[in-house]
Amino acid sequence: MNMFCWQCQEALKNEGCTVAGVCGKPAGTANLQDLLTFVLKGVAVYARAATERGESVREAGRLTMRGLFATITNANFDDDRFVELIHEALDLRDGLAQRYGADLPKPLPEAATWNKRNPEEYPTEGYRVGVLATADEDVRSLRGTIVYGLRGIAAYGDHAAVLGREDDEIYRSLLDLLAATTDEDKTVDELTALVLDTGHLAVKTMALLDSANTGAYGNPEITTVNIGVGRNPGILISGHDLRDMEELLKQTEGTGVDVYTHCELLPANYYPAFKKYSHFVGNYGNSWWKQNKEFEAFNGAILMTTNCITPVQDSYRDRIFTTGMAGYPGVAHIPDREDGRPKDFTPVIERAKRCESPTEIESGSIVGGFAHAQVTALADQVVDAVKSGAIRRFVVMGGCDGRQRGRSYFTEVAEELPNDTVILTAGCAKYRYNKLNLGEIGGIPRVLDAGQCNDSYSLVMIALKLKEIFGLEDINELPISYDIAWYEQKAVCVLLALLALGVRNIRLGPTLPAFLSPNVAKLITEKFNLMPIGDPKSDVAAMLAG
Ligand code: SF4
Ligand code: SF3
């Protein structure tokens, strides 16, 4: 065994990747990610002492968010970046240790004392840093669930921070939960409660991100998005970062270079602040896992702002760039903003100018922009449709897409659902059905796309709004079913958020997470009636039955 990673839905045999990642992550990178997580746990342990004294944990919170974000699936494959982050984390941890170490009970948790620079300080023989260092399978499973949820939270929190929105309470809770995963005294019951605390923190962080996005760029609105191509050379921007989108649009204006979104940046088309640019042509391509073929056909420059980047191919290696927490060895990286100045995308723009225009792979358009403010504006129409029976049921089918064949289930469910049902979606899972012609109900499209996985909060807001309008006590009384697709850790964060809000009867697929031990899976399935997906026909029948 060279590594052990089981954090995503594509974990080998639904057990774990042990030689190299199915995602393409080499063992060395996986081990550096484990080490970074471990050192960040050390940061979190000392930051607790700062919290106890009522002192700021902002620096620790920021670094922990960036570090955990970098470890999510398909965000960063660049070992040099992880080594830098590990050193940054060690420096911060040692500074905190100097300041607060004396206040901590001894012996300190391992993560707080290990020092890479003086290995003799720690008995390294037989010592392991990664997931398998926890011997008890249920404790390991619960710690993993918390850490993976925190990775998703870190991604959402970092996006909000990039837009200038931070919440010290969120930093404190994040560090506290991370530190708790080093505590050998925590029982299974206590760790289970912390899993739900992670879900509550997810809700809070998603709300912060929602307000950061809409505060900066306005509320998404119903938009028809072109999926064809223009004649100019183009830049294809992928990932989830809206500030990169804004700065790229500004810097490309008047250059003769067009801008297209890819995968999870499709929802950028729904924002008033971005729609106004005439050289913002639309969306090109589909979900992340098709990027090899689509990046090749795009012909132009490509900018990866976050996950999901897949192993870079020669056919486009010299025209792809990364930025933010995304990274890939040998790929040019656009540095972070300094002193409040925008990033400089000149290398991307200059590269695009020497490219051919994109090859058309699709034509026509799709409709989206149904985030919570837009749906609330349509509330009367929606409520009337529910009361008259024109809408029988909503099915939340948000989440991630992925390569696994079993994901055709989600296309089949979309096709199988009767004409009086509406699909609510967010995340790249939508590419499994957003180009099917599923029609409308009284002017309301049968697929309502709220946006990115980062906008899953909108789905929660829509459910809570309907609960309020219908005067219901319990969110589970709504005519809403949940049929969620997951792949990476932001989906884990969204799932924990739904569980924390008390949502029951969620179907999850294409497989249940490998990191749930049999006992933990039993506990969650019994408490929340979380179910693995079945076959499309019977699942649709069961969902319609309520
Ligand atoms: Fe395997 Fe997923 Fe981990 Fe990649 S992220 S190594 S595919 S479990
Ligand atoms: Fe997709 Fe990677 Fe999760 Fe943002 S882009 S939802 S998988």
Coordinates of C-alpha atoms and ligand atoms in Angstrom, one line a residue:
M1 CA 0.0 0.0 0.0
N2 CA 1.5 3.4 -1.1
M3 CA -1.3 5.6 0.1
F4 CA -4.8 5.4 1.4
C5 CA -7.6 7.7 0.3
W6 CA -11.4 7.1 0.4
Q7 CA -12.7 10.6 0.4
C8 CA -14.6 10.5 -2.8
Q9 CA -17.3 8.5 -4.6
E10 CA -14.7 7.0 -7.0
A11 CA -12.6 5.4 -4.3
L12 CA -11.3 2.1 -5.7
K13 CA -13.8 -0.7 -5.3
N14 CA -15.7 1.6 -3.0
E15 CA -13.1 0.8 -0.4
G16 CA -10.2 3.2 -1.0
C17 CA -7.3 4.0 -3.4
T18 CA -4.1 2.4 -2.2
V19 CA -1.6 2.6 -5.1
A20 CA -2.7 5.7 -7.0
G21 CA -6.0 7.6 -7.1
V22 CA -8.7 6.7 -9.6
C23 CA -8.8 10.5 -9.9
G24 CA -5.2 10.5 -11.1
K25 CA -3.7 11.6 -7.8
P26 CA -0.3 10.0 -7.3
A27 CA 0.6 8.4 -4.0
G28 CA 3.1 11.1 -3.2
T29 CA 0.5 13.8 -3.5
A30 CA -2.0 11.8 -1.4
N31 CA 0.6 11.5 1.3
L32 CA 1.4 15.2 1.3
Q33 CA -2.3 15.9 1.5
D34 CA -2.5 13.6 4.6
L35 CA 0.5 15.4 6.1
L36 CA -1.0 18.8 5.5
T37 CA -4.3 17.8 7.1
F38 CA -2.4 16.4 10.0
V39 CA -0.4 19.6 10.6
L40 CA -3.5 21.7 10.2
K41 CA -5.0 19.6 13.0
G42 CA -2.0 20.7 15.1
V43 CA -2.8 24.3 14.2
A44 CA -6.4 23.7 15.3
V45 CA -5.4 22.2 18.6
Y46 CA -3.4 25.3 19.6
A47 CA -5.9 27.7 18.1
R48 CA -8.4 26.3 20.6
A49 CA -6.3 27.8 23.3
A50 CA -6.6 31.2 21.6
T51 CA -10.3 30.7 21.5
E52 CA -10.4 29.9 25.2
R53 CA -8.6 33.2 25.9
G54 CA -11.0 35.1 23.6
E55 CA -8.2 35.9 21.1
S56 CA -8.5 36.0 17.4
V57 CA -8.1 32.8 15.4
R58 CA -8.5 34.5 12.0
E59 CA -5.0 33.7 10.7
A60 CA -5.3 30.0 11.7
G61 CA -8.9 29.9 10.3
R62 CA -7.8 31.4 7.0
L63 CA -4.9 29.0 6.5
T64 CA -6.9 26.0 7.6
M65 CA -9.6 26.9 5.1
R66 CA -7.1 27.3 2.3
G67 CA -5.2 24.1 3.2
L68 CA -8.3 21.9 3.5
F69 CA -9.8 23.4 0.3
A70 CA -6.6 22.3 -1.5
T71 CA -7.1 18.7 -0.5
I72 CA -10.6 18.3 -1.9
T73 CA -10.8 15.9 -4.8
N74 CA -9.5 17.2 -8.1
A75 CA -8.5 20.6 -6.8
N76 CA -4.8 20.4 -6.6
F77 CA -2.2 17.9 -7.8
D78 CA 0.8 20.1 -7.3
D79 CA 3.2 18.6 -4.7
D80 CA 5.2 21.9 -4.5
R81 CA 2.1 23.7 -3.5
F82 CA 1.4 21.2 -0.7
V83 CA 4.9 21.4 0.6
E84 CA 4.6 25.2 0.8
L85 CA 1.3 24.9 2.6
I86 CA 2.7 22.4 5.0
H87 CA 5.6 24.7 5.9
E88 CA 3.2 27.6 6.3
A89 CA 1.1 25.5 8.6
L90 CA 4.1 24.3 10.6
D91 CA 5.3 27.9 11.1
L92 CA 1.8 29.0 12.2
R93 CA 1.4 26.0 14.5
D94 CA 4.8 26.5 16.1
G95 CA 4.0 30.2 16.7
L96 CA 0.7 29.2 18.3
A97 CA 2.5 26.6 20.4
Q98 CA 5.0 29.1 21.7
R99 CA 2.2 31.4 22.6
Y100 CA -0.3 29.0 24.1
G101 CA 1.5 25.6 24.5
A102 CA 2.0 26.0 28.2
D103 CA -1.8 26.3 28.7
L104 CA -2.6 23.0 27.0
P105 CA -3.0 19.8 29.0
K106 CA -0.2 17.3 28.5
P107 CA 0.3 15.0 26.7
L108 CA -0.7 17.0 23.6
P109 CA -2.5 15.2 20.8
E110 CA 0.0 13.9 18.3
A111 CA -0.9 16.4 15.6
A112 CA 0.2 19.2 17.8
T113 CA 3.6 17.9 18.7
W114 CA 5.0 16.3 15.6
N115 CA 7.8 18.3 14.0
K116 CA 9.0 17.5 10.5
R117 CA 12.2 19.4 11.0
N118 CA 13.2 17.5 14.1
P119 CA 11.9 14.0 13.5
E120 CA 13.8 12.6 16.5
E121 CA 11.4 14.6 18.7
Y122 CA 8.7 12.1 17.8
P123 CA 8.8 8.3 17.8
T124 CA 8.2 7.9 14.1
E125 CA 8.7 4.1 14.0
G126 CA 5.5 2.5 12.8
Y127 CA 3.9 5.9 12.9
R128 CA 1.3 6.9 10.4
V129 CA -0.2 10.3 9.6
G130 CA -3.2 9.3 7.4
V131 CA -6.7 8.0 7.8
L132 CA -5.5 4.5 8.8
A133 CA -3.7 5.9 11.8
T134 CA -7.0 5.6 13.6
A135 CA -7.4 1.9 14.5
D136 CA -11.1 1.7 15.5
E137 CA -13.1 1.6 12.3
D138 CA -16.1 3.5 13.6
V139 CA -14.0 6.3 15.1
R140 CA -12.0 6.4 11.9
S141 CA -15.3 6.6 9.9
L142 CA -16.7 9.4 12.1
R143 CA -13.5 11.4 12.1
G144 CA -13.3 11.0 8.3
T145 CA -16.9 12.2 7.9
I146 CA -16.1 15.3 10.0
V147 CA -12.9 16.1 8.1
Y148 CA -14.5 15.6 4.7
G149 CA -17.4 17.8 5.7
L150 CA -14.9 20.4 6.9
R151 CA -13.1 20.2 3.5
G152 CA -16.3 21.2 1.8
I153 CA -17.0 23.9 4.4
A154 CA -13.4 25.2 3.8
A155 CA -14.1 25.5 0.1
Y156 CA -17.3 27.4 0.6
G157 CA -15.7 29.6 3.4
D158 CA -12.7 30.4 1.2
H159 CA -14.9 31.5 -1.7
A160 CA -16.7 33.8 0.7
A161 CA -13.4 35.1 2.1
V162 CA -12.2 35.9 -1.5
L163 CA -15.2 38.2 -1.7
G164 CA -14.3 39.8 1.6
R165 CA -16.8 38.0 3.7
E166 CA -15.4 36.2 6.8
D167 CA -17.0 35.2 10.1
D168 CA -14.8 34.5 13.1
E169 CA -17.4 32.2 14.6
I170 CA -17.1 30.0 11.5
Y171 CA -13.3 29.9 11.8
R172 CA -13.6 29.1 15.5
S173 CA -16.1 26.2 14.9
L174 CA -14.0 24.9 12.0
L175 CA -10.9 24.8 14.1
D176 CA -12.7 23.3 17.1
L177 CA -14.2 20.5 15.0
L178 CA -10.9 19.8 13.4
A179 CA -9.1 19.7 16.7
A180 CA -11.8 17.3 18.0
T181 CA -10.8 14.7 15.5
T182 CA -7.5 14.4 17.3
D183 CA -9.1 13.7 20.7
E184 CA -8.6 10.1 21.7
D185 CA -11.2 10.4 24.5
K186 CA -14.1 11.2 22.2
T187 CA -16.7 8.4 22.2
V188 CA -18.6 7.3 19.2
D189 CA -21.7 9.1 20.5
E190 CA -19.8 12.3 20.9
L191 CA -18.3 12.1 17.5
T192 CA -21.7 11.4 16.0
A193 CA -22.9 14.6 17.6
L194 CA -19.9 16.4 16.1
V195 CA -20.9 15.1 12.6
L196 CA -24.2 17.0 13.0
D197 CA -22.4 20.0 14.4
T198 CA -20.4 19.9 11.1
G199 CA -23.7 19.9 9.3
H200 CA -24.8 23.0 11.2
L201 CA -21.5 24.7 10.4
A202 CA -22.1 23.8 6.7
V203 CA -25.5 25.6 6.7
K204 CA -23.9 28.7 8.3
T205 CA -21.0 28.8 5.9
M206 CA -23.3 28.2 2.9
A207 CA -25.4 31.1 4.0
L208 CA -22.3 33.3 4.3
L209 CA -21.2 32.3 0.8
D210 CA -24.7 33.0 -0.6
S211 CA -24.7 36.5 0.8
A212 CA -21.1 37.1 -0.4
N213 CA -22.1 36.0 -4.0
T214 CA -25.3 37.9 -4.2
G215 CA -23.9 40.9 -2.4
A216 CA -21.1 41.2 -4.9
Y217 CA -22.9 40.2 -8.1
G218 CA -26.7 40.5 -7.5
N219 CA -29.3 37.8 -7.4
P220 CA -29.1 35.2 -10.2
E221 CA -32.1 35.6 -12.6
I222 CA -33.8 33.5 -15.2
T223 CA -31.4 33.4 -18.1
T224 CA -31.2 31.7 -21.5
V225 CA -27.6 30.5 -21.9
N226 CA -26.1 30.0 -25.3
I227 CA -24.2 26.7 -25.6
G228 CA -22.9 27.3 -29.1
V229 CA -19.8 29.2 -30.2
G230 CA -18.7 32.5 -31.7
R231 CA -15.9 33.3 -34.1
N232 CA -13.3 34.9 -31.9
P233 CA -10.6 33.0 -30.0
G234 CA -11.8 32.3 -26.5
I235 CA -11.0 31.6 -22.9
L236 CA -12.8 28.8 -21.2
I237 CA -13.1 29.4 -17.4
S238 CA -13.9 26.4 -15.2
G239 CA -14.2 25.7 -11.5
H240 CA -16.4 27.8 -9.1
D241 CA -14.7 31.1 -8.4
L242 CA -16.9 34.1 -9.3
R243 CA -14.3 36.8 -8.5
D244 CA -11.9 35.2 -11.0
M245 CA -14.8 35.4 -13.4
E246 CA -15.4 39.1 -12.8
E247 CA -11.7 40.0 -13.2
L248 CA -11.3 37.9 -16.3
L249 CA -14.3 39.5 -17.9
K250 CA -13.0 43.0 -17.1
Q251 CA -9.5 42.2 -18.4
T252 CA -10.7 40.6 -21.6
E253 CA -13.1 43.5 -22.6
G254 CA -12.0 45.0 -25.9
T255 CA -9.2 42.4 -26.5
G256 CA -11.0 40.5 -29.2
V257 CA -11.0 37.4 -26.9
D258 CA -14.4 35.9 -25.9
V259 CA -15.1 34.2 -22.6
Y260 CA -17.0 31.0 -22.1
T261 CA -17.9 29.2 -18.9
H262 CA -17.3 25.5 -18.4
C263 CA -18.9 23.0 -15.9
E264 CA -19.6 24.6 -12.6
L265 CA -19.1 28.2 -13.9
L266 CA -22.2 27.8 -16.1
P267 CA -24.2 29.6 -13.3
A268 CA -22.0 32.7 -13.8
N269 CA -24.3 33.3 -16.8
Y270 CA -27.2 33.9 -14.5
Y271 CA -25.7 36.9 -12.6
P272 CA -26.6 40.4 -13.8
A273 CA -23.1 41.6 -13.1
F274 CA -21.6 39.2 -15.7
K275 CA -24.4 39.1 -18.3
K276 CA -23.7 42.7 -19.3
Y277 CA -20.5 41.8 -21.0
S278 CA -21.0 41.3 -24.8
H279 CA -17.9 39.1 -25.1
F280 CA -19.3 36.7 -22.5
V281 CA -20.6 34.2 -25.1
G282 CA -22.1 31.5 -23.0
N283 CA -21.3 28.0 -21.8
Y284 CA -19.1 25.4 -23.6
G285 CA -19.2 21.7 -22.8
N286 CA -20.5 19.7 -20.0
S287 CA -19.4 18.1 -16.7
W288 CA -15.8 18.1 -15.5
W289 CA -15.0 14.5 -16.4
K290 CA -15.5 15.2 -20.1
Q291 CA -12.8 17.9 -20.1
N292 CA -10.1 16.1 -22.0
K293 CA -12.2 16.0 -25.2
E294 CA -13.8 19.3 -24.6
F295 CA -10.6 21.2 -23.8
E296 CA -9.1 19.9 -26.9
A297 CA -12.0 21.0 -29.1
F298 CA -12.2 24.4 -27.4
N299 CA -8.9 25.3 -29.1
G300 CA -8.4 28.4 -26.8
A301 CA -6.9 29.1 -23.4
I302 CA -8.4 27.4 -20.3
L303 CA -8.4 28.7 -16.8
M304 CA -9.1 26.3 -13.9
T305 CA -10.2 28.3 -10.8
T306 CA -11.0 25.4 -8.5
N307 CA -12.0 21.8 -8.7
C308 CA -12.4 19.8 -10.9
I309 CA -9.2 19.5 -12.8
T310 CA -8.3 16.1 -14.2
P311 CA -4.9 14.9 -15.4
V312 CA -3.7 17.4 -18.0
Q313 CA -3.3 16.0 -21.6
D314 CA -0.6 17.1 -24.1
S315 CA -3.2 18.3 -26.5
Y316 CA -4.0 21.3 -24.4
R317 CA -1.1 21.4 -21.8
D318 CA 0.4 24.6 -23.3
R319 CA -2.8 26.5 -23.1
I320 CA -4.2 25.6 -19.6
F321 CA -3.7 27.7 -16.5
T322 CA -4.6 27.3 -12.8
T323 CA -5.3 29.8 -10.2
G324 CA -6.4 30.0 -6.5
M325 CA -6.3 26.7 -4.7
A326 CA -6.3 24.8 -8.0
G327 CA -2.9 23.5 -9.2
Y328 CA -1.3 20.9 -11.5
P329 CA 2.4 20.2 -11.9
G330 CA 4.0 21.9 -14.9
V331 CA 0.9 24.0 -15.5
A332 CA 1.3 27.9 -15.3
H333 CA -0.3 29.3 -12.2
I334 CA -1.8 32.8 -12.0
P335 CA -0.7 34.2 -8.6
D336 CA -3.1 35.4 -5.9
R337 CA -4.2 39.0 -5.5
E338 CA -1.8 41.2 -3.6
D339 CA -2.6 44.4 -1.7
G340 CA -6.2 44.3 -2.9
R341 CA -5.1 44.5 -6.6
P342 CA -6.9 42.1 -9.1
K343 CA -5.2 39.0 -10.3
D344 CA -3.3 39.6 -13.6
F345 CA -4.8 37.3 -16.3
T346 CA -2.5 38.7 -19.1
P347 CA -0.7 35.4 -19.7
V348 CA -4.1 33.7 -20.2
I349 CA -5.4 36.4 -22.5
E350 CA -2.2 36.6 -24.6
R351 CA -2.2 32.8 -25.0
A352 CA -5.8 32.9 -26.1
K353 CA -5.0 35.5 -28.8
R354 CA -2.8 33.0 -30.6
C355 CA -5.5 30.3 -30.6
E356 CA -8.2 29.3 -33.1
S357 CA -11.8 29.9 -32.3
P358 CA -13.6 27.0 -30.5
T359 CA -14.9 24.1 -32.5
E360 CA -18.7 23.8 -32.1
I361 CA -19.7 20.7 -30.2
E362 CA -23.3 21.8 -29.4
S363 CA -25.7 24.5 -30.4
G364 CA -28.8 26.0 -28.9
S365 CA -29.4 27.1 -25.4
I366 CA -30.4 26.1 -21.9
V367 CA -32.3 28.0 -19.2
G368 CA -31.2 28.5 -15.6
G369 CA -31.0 31.0 -12.8
F370 CA -33.6 29.7 -10.3
A371 CA -31.7 30.6 -7.1
H372 CA -33.8 31.4 -4.0
A373 CA -34.6 35.0 -4.8
Q374 CA -35.8 34.2 -8.2
V375 CA -38.0 31.3 -7.0
T376 CA -39.3 33.4 -4.2
A377 CA -40.3 36.0 -6.8
L378 CA -42.2 33.2 -8.6
A379 CA -43.7 31.9 -5.3
D380 CA -47.3 32.7 -6.1
Q381 CA -47.1 30.9 -9.4
V382 CA -45.3 27.9 -7.8
V383 CA -47.8 27.7 -4.8
D384 CA -50.8 28.0 -7.1
A385 CA -49.4 25.2 -9.3
V386 CA -48.9 23.0 -6.1
K387 CA -52.4 23.8 -4.8
S388 CA -54.1 23.1 -8.2
G389 CA -52.1 19.8 -8.5
A390 CA -50.3 21.0 -11.6
I391 CA -47.1 20.3 -9.6
R392 CA -47.4 17.1 -7.7
R393 CA -43.9 16.8 -6.4
F394 CA -40.4 18.4 -6.4
V395 CA -37.4 16.2 -6.6
V396 CA -34.1 17.7 -5.4
M397 CA -31.5 16.1 -7.7
G398 CA -28.5 18.3 -7.0
G399 CA -24.9 17.4 -6.2
C400 CA -21.9 16.2 -8.3
D401 CA -21.5 14.4 -11.5
G402 CA -18.8 11.8 -12.1
R403 CA -17.5 9.2 -14.5
Q404 CA -19.1 6.1 -13.0
R405 CA -21.6 4.3 -15.3
G406 CA -24.2 4.0 -12.6
R407 CA -24.8 7.7 -12.8
S408 CA -27.0 7.1 -15.9
Y409 CA -29.5 6.4 -13.1
F410 CA -29.9 10.2 -12.7
T411 CA -30.7 10.7 -16.4
E412 CA -33.2 7.8 -16.2
V413 CA -34.9 9.2 -13.1
A414 CA -35.2 12.6 -14.8
E415 CA -36.8 10.9 -17.8
E416 CA -39.0 8.7 -15.7
L417 CA -40.4 11.4 -13.5
P418 CA -44.0 12.3 -14.7
N419 CA -44.8 15.6 -16.3
D420 CA -46.3 17.0 -13.1
T421 CA -43.0 16.9 -11.2
V422 CA -40.2 19.5 -11.0
I423 CA -36.5 18.8 -10.6
L424 CA -34.6 21.3 -8.3
T425 CA -30.9 21.1 -8.9
A426 CA -27.6 22.7 -8.2
G427 CA -24.0 21.5 -8.9
C428 CA -22.6 19.6 -11.8
A429 CA -25.0 16.7 -11.3
K430 CA -27.3 18.7 -13.6
Y431 CA -25.4 17.8 -16.7
R432 CA -27.0 14.4 -16.5
Y433 CA -30.4 15.9 -17.4
N434 CA -30.2 19.7 -18.1
K435 CA -30.2 19.2 -21.9
L436 CA -33.1 16.8 -22.0
N437 CA -36.3 18.4 -23.3
L438 CA -38.5 18.0 -20.2
G439 CA -40.9 20.8 -20.9
E440 CA -42.6 23.2 -18.5
I441 CA -45.6 23.4 -16.1
G442 CA -47.5 26.6 -16.7
G443 CA -44.4 28.5 -17.7
I444 CA -42.2 26.9 -15.0
P445 CA -39.4 24.8 -16.5
R446 CA -39.4 21.2 -15.1
V447 CA -35.7 21.6 -14.3
L448 CA -35.0 24.5 -12.1
D449 CA -31.2 25.1 -11.9
A450 CA -30.3 27.1 -8.8
G451 CA -26.6 27.2 -9.7
Q452 CA -23.3 25.7 -8.6
C453 CA -22.9 23.2 -5.7
N454 CA -21.9 26.4 -3.9
D455 CA -25.5 27.5 -4.3
S456 CA -27.0 24.4 -2.7
Y457 CA -28.1 26.8 0.1
S458 CA -30.7 28.1 -2.4
L459 CA -32.3 24.7 -2.4
V460 CA -32.5 24.8 1.4
M461 CA -34.0 28.3 1.3
I462 CA -36.6 27.3 -1.3
A463 CA -37.6 24.3 0.9
L464 CA -37.8 26.5 4.0
K465 CA -39.8 29.2 2.1
L466 CA -42.3 26.6 0.9
K467 CA -42.6 25.2 4.5
E468 CA -43.4 28.7 5.7
I469 CA -45.9 29.4 2.9
F470 CA -47.7 26.1 3.5
G471 CA -47.6 26.6 7.3
L472 CA -46.0 23.2 7.9
E473 CA -44.3 22.2 11.1
D474 CA -41.8 19.8 9.6
I475 CA -39.7 20.2 6.5
N476 CA -40.3 16.5 5.8
E477 CA -44.1 17.2 5.2
L478 CA -43.3 19.1 2.0
P479 CA -43.9 17.4 -1.3
I480 CA -40.2 17.2 -1.9
S481 CA -38.0 14.1 -2.4
Y482 CA -34.2 14.2 -2.3
D483 CA -32.2 12.1 -4.8
I484 CA -28.7 13.4 -4.4
A485 CA -25.6 12.6 -6.5
W486 CA -22.3 12.9 -4.7
Y487 CA -18.7 12.8 -5.7
E488 CA -16.4 15.1 -3.7
Q489 CA -16.3 16.6 -0.2
K490 CA -18.5 19.7 -1.0
A491 CA -21.3 17.2 -1.5
V492 CA -20.5 15.6 1.8
C493 CA -20.8 19.1 3.4
V494 CA -24.2 19.6 1.7
L495 CA -25.4 16.2 2.8
L496 CA -24.4 16.9 6.4
A497 CA -26.2 20.3 6.1
L498 CA -29.4 18.6 5.0
L499 CA -29.2 16.0 7.8
A500 CA -28.5 18.8 10.4
L501 CA -31.7 20.6 9.1
G502 CA -33.6 17.4 9.9
V503 CA -34.2 16.3 6.3
R504 CA -35.0 12.6 6.1
N505 CA -35.5 10.0 3.4
I506 CA -32.6 11.2 1.2
R507 CA -31.5 8.9 -1.5
L508 CA -27.8 9.0 -2.2
G509 CA -25.8 7.6 -5.0
P510 CA -24.4 6.2 -7.1
T511 CA -22.9 4.5 -4.0
L512 CA -22.8 5.2 -0.3
P513 CA -19.4 6.7 0.9
A514 CA -16.7 4.2 1.4
F515 CA -15.7 6.0 4.6
L516 CA -18.9 5.0 6.3
S517 CA -18.2 1.9 8.4
P518 CA -21.0 -0.6 8.6
N519 CA -22.0 0.6 12.1
V520 CA -21.9 4.3 11.1
A521 CA -23.8 3.7 7.9
K522 CA -26.4 1.8 10.0
L523 CA -26.6 4.6 12.5
I524 CA -27.2 7.2 9.8
T525 CA -29.5 5.2 7.7
E526 CA -31.7 4.4 10.8
K527 CA -31.7 7.9 12.2
F528 CA -32.3 9.7 9.0
N529 CA -33.6 7.0 6.7
L530 CA -30.8 7.8 4.3
M531 CA -31.0 5.3 1.4
P532 CA -28.8 4.2 -1.4
I533 CA -30.3 4.7 -4.8
G534 CA -32.1 1.7 -6.3
D535 CA -33.4 1.3 -9.8
P536 CA -34.9 4.4 -11.4
K537 CA -38.4 3.0 -11.9
S538 CA -38.9 1.9 -8.3
D539 CA -37.2 4.9 -6.9
V540 CA -39.5 7.2 -8.9
A541 CA -42.5 5.2 -7.8
A542 CA -41.4 5.4 -4.1
M543 CA -40.7 9.2 -4.4
L544 CA -44.1 9.8 -5.9
A545 CA -45.7 7.8 -3.1
G546 CA -44.2 10.4 -0.7
Ligands
SF4_1 FE1 -9.3 7.8 -4.8 FE2 -11.2 9.8 -4.7 FE3 -9.1 9.8 -3.1 FE4 -8.8 10.3 -5.7 S1 -9.9 11.5 -4.2 S2 -7.5 9.1 -4.4 S3 -10.3 8.8 -6.5 S4 -10.7 8.3 -3.1
SF3_2 FE1 -18.8 19.1 -9.6 FE2 -16.3 18.7 -9.3 FE3 -18.9 18.3 -7.1 FE4 -19.4 21.7 -7.7 S1 -17.1 20.3 -10.4 S2 -20.2 19.8 -7.9 S3 -17.8 17.4 -8.7

